[in-house]
PDB file of N, CA, C and O in Angstrom, chain B, residues numbered from 101:
ATOM      1  N   MET B 101      -1.056 -41.387  75.917  1.00  0.00           N
ATOM      2  CA  MET B 101      -1.043 -40.097  76.619  1.00  0.00           C
ATOM      3  C   MET B 101       0.007 -40.127  77.739  1.00  0.00           C
ATOM      4  O   MET B 101       0.767 -39.174  77.914  1.00  0.00           O
ATOM      5  N   ASN B 102       0.039 -41.214  78.480  1.00  0.00           N
ATOM      6  CA  ASN B 102       1.009 -41.358  79.565  1.00  0.00           C
ATOM      7  C   ASN B 102       2.422 -41.329  79.008  1.00  0.00           C
ATOM      8  O   ASN B 102       3.329 -40.751  79.608  1.00  0.00           O
ATOM      9  N   PHE B 103       2.596 -41.961  77.851  1.00  0.00           N
ATOM     10  CA  PHE B 103       3.914 -42.007  77.200  1.00  0.00           C
ATOM     11  C   PHE B 103       4.364 -40.602  76.816  1.00  0.00           C
ATOM     12  O   PHE B 103       5.516 -40.227  77.036  1.00  0.00           O
ATOM     13  N   CYS B 104       3.446 -39.832  76.241  1.00  0.00           N
ATOM     14  CA  CYS B 104       3.765 -38.449  75.843  1.00  0.00           C
ATOM     15  C   CYS B 104       4.128 -37.623  77.074  1.00  0.00           C
ATOM     16  O   CYS B 104       5.061 -36.821  77.044  1.00  0.00           O
ATOM     17  N   PHE B 105       3.382 -37.830  78.152  1.00  0.00           N
ATOM     18  CA  PHE B 105       3.645 -37.091  79.388  1.00  0.00           C
ATOM     19  C   PHE B 105       5.049 -37.399  79.891  1.00  0.00           C
ATOM     20  O   PHE B 105       5.762 -36.520  80.376  1.00  0.00           O
ATOM     21  N   ARG B 106       5.433 -38.682  79.764  1.00  0.00           N
ATOM     22  CA  ARG B 106       6.755 -39.086  80.221  1.00  0.00           C
ATOM     23  C   ARG B 106       7.833 -38.389  79.396  1.00  0.00           C
ATOM     24  O   ARG B 106       8.840 -37.934  79.940  1.00  0.00           O
ATOM     25  N   ILE B 107       7.621 -38.308  78.084  1.00  0.00           N
ATOM     26  CA  ILE B 107       8.594 -37.648  77.202  1.00  0.00           C
ATOM     27  C   ILE B 107       8.701 -36.168  77.580  1.00  0.00           C
ATOM     28  O   ILE B 107       9.802 -35.622  77.665  1.00  0.00           O
ATOM     29  N   ASP B 108       7.555 -35.526  77.804  1.00  0.00           N
ATOM     30  CA  ASP B 108       7.552 -34.107  78.190  1.00  0.00           C
ATOM     31  C   ASP B 108       8.295 -33.912  79.509  1.00  0.00           C
ATOM     32  O   ASP B 108       9.041 -32.947  79.668  1.00  0.00           O
ATOM     33  N   PHE B 109       8.091 -34.824  80.447  1.00  0.00           N
ATOM     34  CA  PHE B 109       8.750 -34.735  81.751  1.00  0.00           C
ATOM     35  C   PHE B 109      10.256 -34.852  81.576  1.00  0.00           C
ATOM     36  O   PHE B 109      11.024 -34.122  82.203  1.00  0.00           O
ATOM     37  N   LYS B 110      10.677 -35.792  80.705  1.00  0.00           N
ATOM     38  CA  LYS B 110      12.111 -35.976  80.442  1.00  0.00           C
ATOM     39  C   LYS B 110      12.688 -34.704  79.847  1.00  0.00           C
ATOM     40  O   LYS B 110      13.757 -34.249  80.254  1.00  0.00           O
ATOM     41  N   LYS B 111      11.978 -34.131  78.882  1.00  0.00           N
ATOM     42  CA  LYS B 111      12.441 -32.883  78.242  1.00  0.00           C
ATOM     43  C   LYS B 111      12.577 -31.783  79.283  1.00  0.00           C
ATOM     44  O   LYS B 111      13.555 -31.036  79.283  1.00  0.00           O
ATOM     45  N   LEU B 112      11.591 -31.685  80.169  1.00  0.00           N
ATOM     46  CA  LEU B 112      11.598 -30.654  81.208  1.00  0.00           C
ATOM     47  C   LEU B 112      12.812 -30.823  82.111  1.00  0.00           C
ATOM     48  O   LEU B 112      13.516 -29.857  82.408  1.00  0.00           O
ATOM     49  N   VAL B 113      13.053 -32.054  82.545  1.00  0.00           N
ATOM     50  CA  VAL B 113      14.193 -32.326  83.432  1.00  0.00           C
ATOM     51  C   VAL B 113      15.500 -32.012  82.726  1.00  0.00           C
ATOM     52  O   VAL B 113      16.385 -31.379  83.302  1.00  0.00           O
ATOM     53  N   ILE B 114      15.625 -32.456  81.466  1.00  0.00           N
ATOM     54  CA  ILE B 114      16.860 -32.219  80.700  1.00  0.00           C
ATOM     55  C   ILE B 114      17.092 -30.723  80.525  1.00  0.00           C
ATOM     56  O   ILE B 114      18.213 -30.245  80.703  1.00  0.00           O
ATOM     57  N   SER B 115      16.043 -29.980  80.177  1.00  0.00           N
ATOM     58  CA  SER B 115      16.191 -28.530  79.979  1.00  0.00           C
ATOM     59  C   SER B 115      16.563 -27.845  81.294  1.00  0.00           C
ATOM     60  O   SER B 115      17.350 -26.898  81.309  1.00  0.00           O
ATOM     61  N   ARG B 116      15.987 -28.335  82.401  1.00  0.00           N
ATOM     62  CA  ARG B 116      16.307 -27.769  83.718  1.00  0.00           C
ATOM     63  C   ARG B 116      17.785 -27.983  84.028  1.00  0.00           C
ATOM     64  O   ARG B 116      18.481 -27.067  84.465  1.00  0.00           O
ATOM     65  N   VAL B 117      18.253 -29.210  83.794  1.00  0.00           N
ATOM     66  CA  VAL B 117      19.649 -29.556  84.076  1.00  0.00           C
ATOM     67  C   VAL B 117      20.578 -28.731  83.197  1.00  0.00           C
ATOM     68  O   VAL B 117      21.590 -28.215  83.671  1.00  0.00           O
ATOM     69  N   LEU B 118      20.235 -28.606  81.913  1.00  0.00           N
ATOM     70  CA  LEU B 118      21.067 -27.830  80.986  1.00  0.00           C
ATOM     71  C   LEU B 118      21.111 -26.371  81.412  1.00  0.00           C
ATOM     72  O   LEU B 118      22.172 -25.747  81.385  1.00  0.00           O
ATOM     73  N   ALA B 119      19.961 -25.821  81.806  1.00  0.00           N
ATOM     74  CA  ALA B 119      19.905 -24.423  82.239  1.00  0.00           C
ATOM     75  C   ALA B 119      20.799 -24.210  83.456  1.00  0.00           C
ATOM     76  O   ALA B 119      21.549 -23.236  83.516  1.00  0.00           O
ATOM     77  N   GLY B 120      20.720 -25.112  84.417  1.00  0.00           N
ATOM     78  CA  GLY B 120      21.560 -25.013  85.610  1.00  0.00           C
ATOM     79  C   GLY B 120      23.028 -25.111  85.255  1.00  0.00           C
ATOM     80  O   GLY B 120      23.859 -24.374  85.787  1.00  0.00           O
ATOM     81  N   PHE B 121      23.346 -26.036  84.343  1.00  0.00           N
ATOM     82  CA  PHE B 121      24.738 -26.227  83.930  1.00  0.00           C
ATOM     83  C   PHE B 121      25.279 -24.969  83.268  1.00  0.00           C
ATOM     84  O   PHE B 121      26.397 -24.543  83.558  1.00  0.00           O
ATOM     85  N   PHE B 122      24.478 -24.366  82.369  1.00  0.00           N
ATOM     86  CA  PHE B 122      24.937 -23.163  81.671  1.00  0.00           C
ATOM     87  C   PHE B 122      25.079 -21.988  82.629  1.00  0.00           C
ATOM     88  O   PHE B 122      25.984 -21.167  82.477  1.00  0.00           O
ATOM     89  N   LYS B 123      24.194 -21.906  83.610  1.00  0.00           N
ATOM     90  CA  LYS B 123      24.301 -20.829  84.613  1.00  0.00           C
ATOM     91  C   LYS B 123      25.631 -20.937  85.336  1.00  0.00           C
ATOM     92  O   LYS B 123      26.357 -19.951  85.467  1.00  0.00           O
ATOM     93  N   ILE B 124      25.951 -22.143  85.808  1.00  0.00           N
ATOM     94  CA  ILE B 124      27.214 -22.366  86.527  1.00  0.00           C
ATOM     95  C   ILE B 124      28.387 -22.103  85.598  1.00  0.00           C
ATOM     96  O   ILE B 124      29.374 -21.483  85.993  1.00  0.00           O
ATOM     97  N   TYR B 125      28.275 -22.584  84.346  1.00  0.00           N
ATOM     98  CA  TYR B 125      29.354 -22.431  83.364  1.00  0.00           C
ATOM     99  C   TYR B 125      29.662 -20.962  83.119  1.00  0.00           C
ATOM    100  O   TYR B 125      30.823 -20.553  83.122  1.00  0.00           O
ATOM    101  N   TYR B 126      28.605 -20.166  82.904  1.00  0.00           N
ATOM    102  CA  TYR B 126      28.822 -18.738  82.633  1.00  0.00           C
ATOM    103  C   TYR B 126      29.347 -18.014  83.869  1.00  0.00           C
ATOM    104  O   TYR B 126      30.141 -17.079  83.756  1.00  0.00           O
ATOM    105  N   LYS B 127      28.905 -18.444  85.044  1.00  0.00           N
ATOM    106  CA  LYS B 127      29.392 -17.824  86.282  1.00  0.00           C
ATOM    107  C   LYS B 127      30.891 -18.066  86.413  1.00  0.00           C
ATOM    108  O   LYS B 127      31.653 -17.146  86.709  1.00  0.00           O
ATOM    109  N   VAL B 128      31.311 -19.316  86.189  1.00  0.00           N
ATOM    110  CA  VAL B 128      32.730 -19.672  86.275  1.00  0.00           C
ATOM    111  C   VAL B 128      33.516 -18.928  85.205  1.00  0.00           C
ATOM    112  O   VAL B 128      34.613 -18.433  85.460  1.00  0.00           O
ATOM    113  N   LYS B 129      32.942 -18.851  83.997  1.00  0.00           N
ATOM    114  CA  LYS B 129      33.609 -18.177  82.876  1.00  0.00           C
ATOM    115  C   LYS B 129      33.825 -16.700  83.203  1.00  0.00           C
ATOM    116  O   LYS B 129      34.912 -16.164  82.989  1.00  0.00           O
ATOM    117  N   SER B 130      32.786 -16.048  83.721  1.00  0.00           N
ATOM    118  CA  SER B 130      32.901 -14.620  84.043  1.00  0.00           C
ATOM    119  C   SER B 130      33.926 -14.408  85.157  1.00  0.00           C
ATOM    120  O   SER B 130      34.697 -13.450  85.110  1.00  0.00           O
ATOM    121  N   CYS B 131      33.944 -15.285  86.151  1.00  0.00           N
ATOM    122  CA  CYS B 131      34.930 -15.180  87.235  1.00  0.00           C
ATOM    123  C   CYS B 131      36.332 -15.357  86.667  1.00  0.00           C
ATOM    124  O   CYS B 131      37.264 -14.659  87.065  1.00  0.00           O
ATOM    125  N   PHE B 132      36.473 -16.290  85.738  1.00  0.00           N
ATOM    126  CA  PHE B 132      37.766 -16.562  85.107  1.00  0.00           C
ATOM    127  C   PHE B 132      38.255 -15.320  84.366  1.00  0.00           C
ATOM    128  O   PHE B 132      39.415 -14.930  84.499  1.00  0.00           O
ATOM    129  N   PHE B 133      37.360 -14.694  83.577  1.00  0.00           N
ATOM    130  CA  PHE B 133      37.740 -13.496  82.817  1.00  0.00           C
ATOM    131  C   PHE B 133      38.047 -12.328  83.751  1.00  0.00           C
ATOM    132  O   PHE B 133      38.932 -11.520  83.472  1.00  0.00           O
ATOM    133  N   MET B 134      37.316 -12.242  84.854  1.00  0.00           N
ATOM    134  CA  MET B 134      37.560 -11.171  85.825  1.00  0.00           C
ATOM    135  C   MET B 134      38.962 -11.317  86.405  1.00  0.00           C
ATOM    136  O   MET B 134      39.675 -10.326  86.569  1.00  0.00           O
ATOM    137  N   SER B 135      39.359 -12.549  86.715  1.00  0.00           N
ATOM    138  CA  SER B 135      40.686 -12.785  87.291  1.00  0.00           C
ATOM    139  C   SER B 135      41.761 -12.449  86.268  1.00  0.00           C
ATOM    140  O   SER B 135      42.829 -11.955  86.631  1.00  0.00           O
ATOM    141  N   ILE B 136      41.491 -12.713  84.985  1.00  0.00           N
ATOM    142  CA  ILE B 136      42.466 -12.381  83.931  1.00  0.00           C
ATOM    143  C   ILE B 136      42.606 -10.858  83.834  1.00  0.00           C
ATOM    144  O   ILE B 136      43.714 -10.333  83.730  1.00  0.00           O
ATOM    145  N   LEU B 137      41.472 -10.163  83.869  1.00  0.00           N
ATOM    146  CA  LEU B 137      41.497  -8.701  83.763  1.00  0.00           C
ATOM    147  C   LEU B 137      42.170  -8.083  84.987  1.00  0.00           C
ATOM    148  O   LEU B 137      42.760  -7.005  84.904  1.00  0.00           O
ATOM    149  N   ASP B 138      42.077  -8.768  86.114  1.00  0.00           N
ATOM    150  CA  ASP B 138      42.709  -8.284  87.339  1.00  0.00           C
ATOM    151  C   ASP B 138      44.219  -8.194  87.171  1.00  0.00           C
ATOM    152  O   ASP B 138      44.851  -7.246  87.638  1.00  0.00           O
ATOM    153  N   TYR B 139      44.789  -9.186  86.501  1.00  0.00           N
ATOM    154  CA  TYR B 139      46.236  -9.183  86.278  1.00  0.00           C
ATOM    155  C   TYR B 139      46.555  -8.169  85.194  1.00  0.00           C
ATOM    156  O   TYR B 139      47.720  -7.993  84.837  1.00  0.00           O
TER     157      TYR B 139
END
């Protein structure tokens, strides 16, 4: 049971990190496209 909990915790942390990464990635991407459209 403890082992399963550890796996779930790892999954949670990984998904959290991925979500944060994608948020930043899309923010940068949208800013990049905005600057292109500006020109």
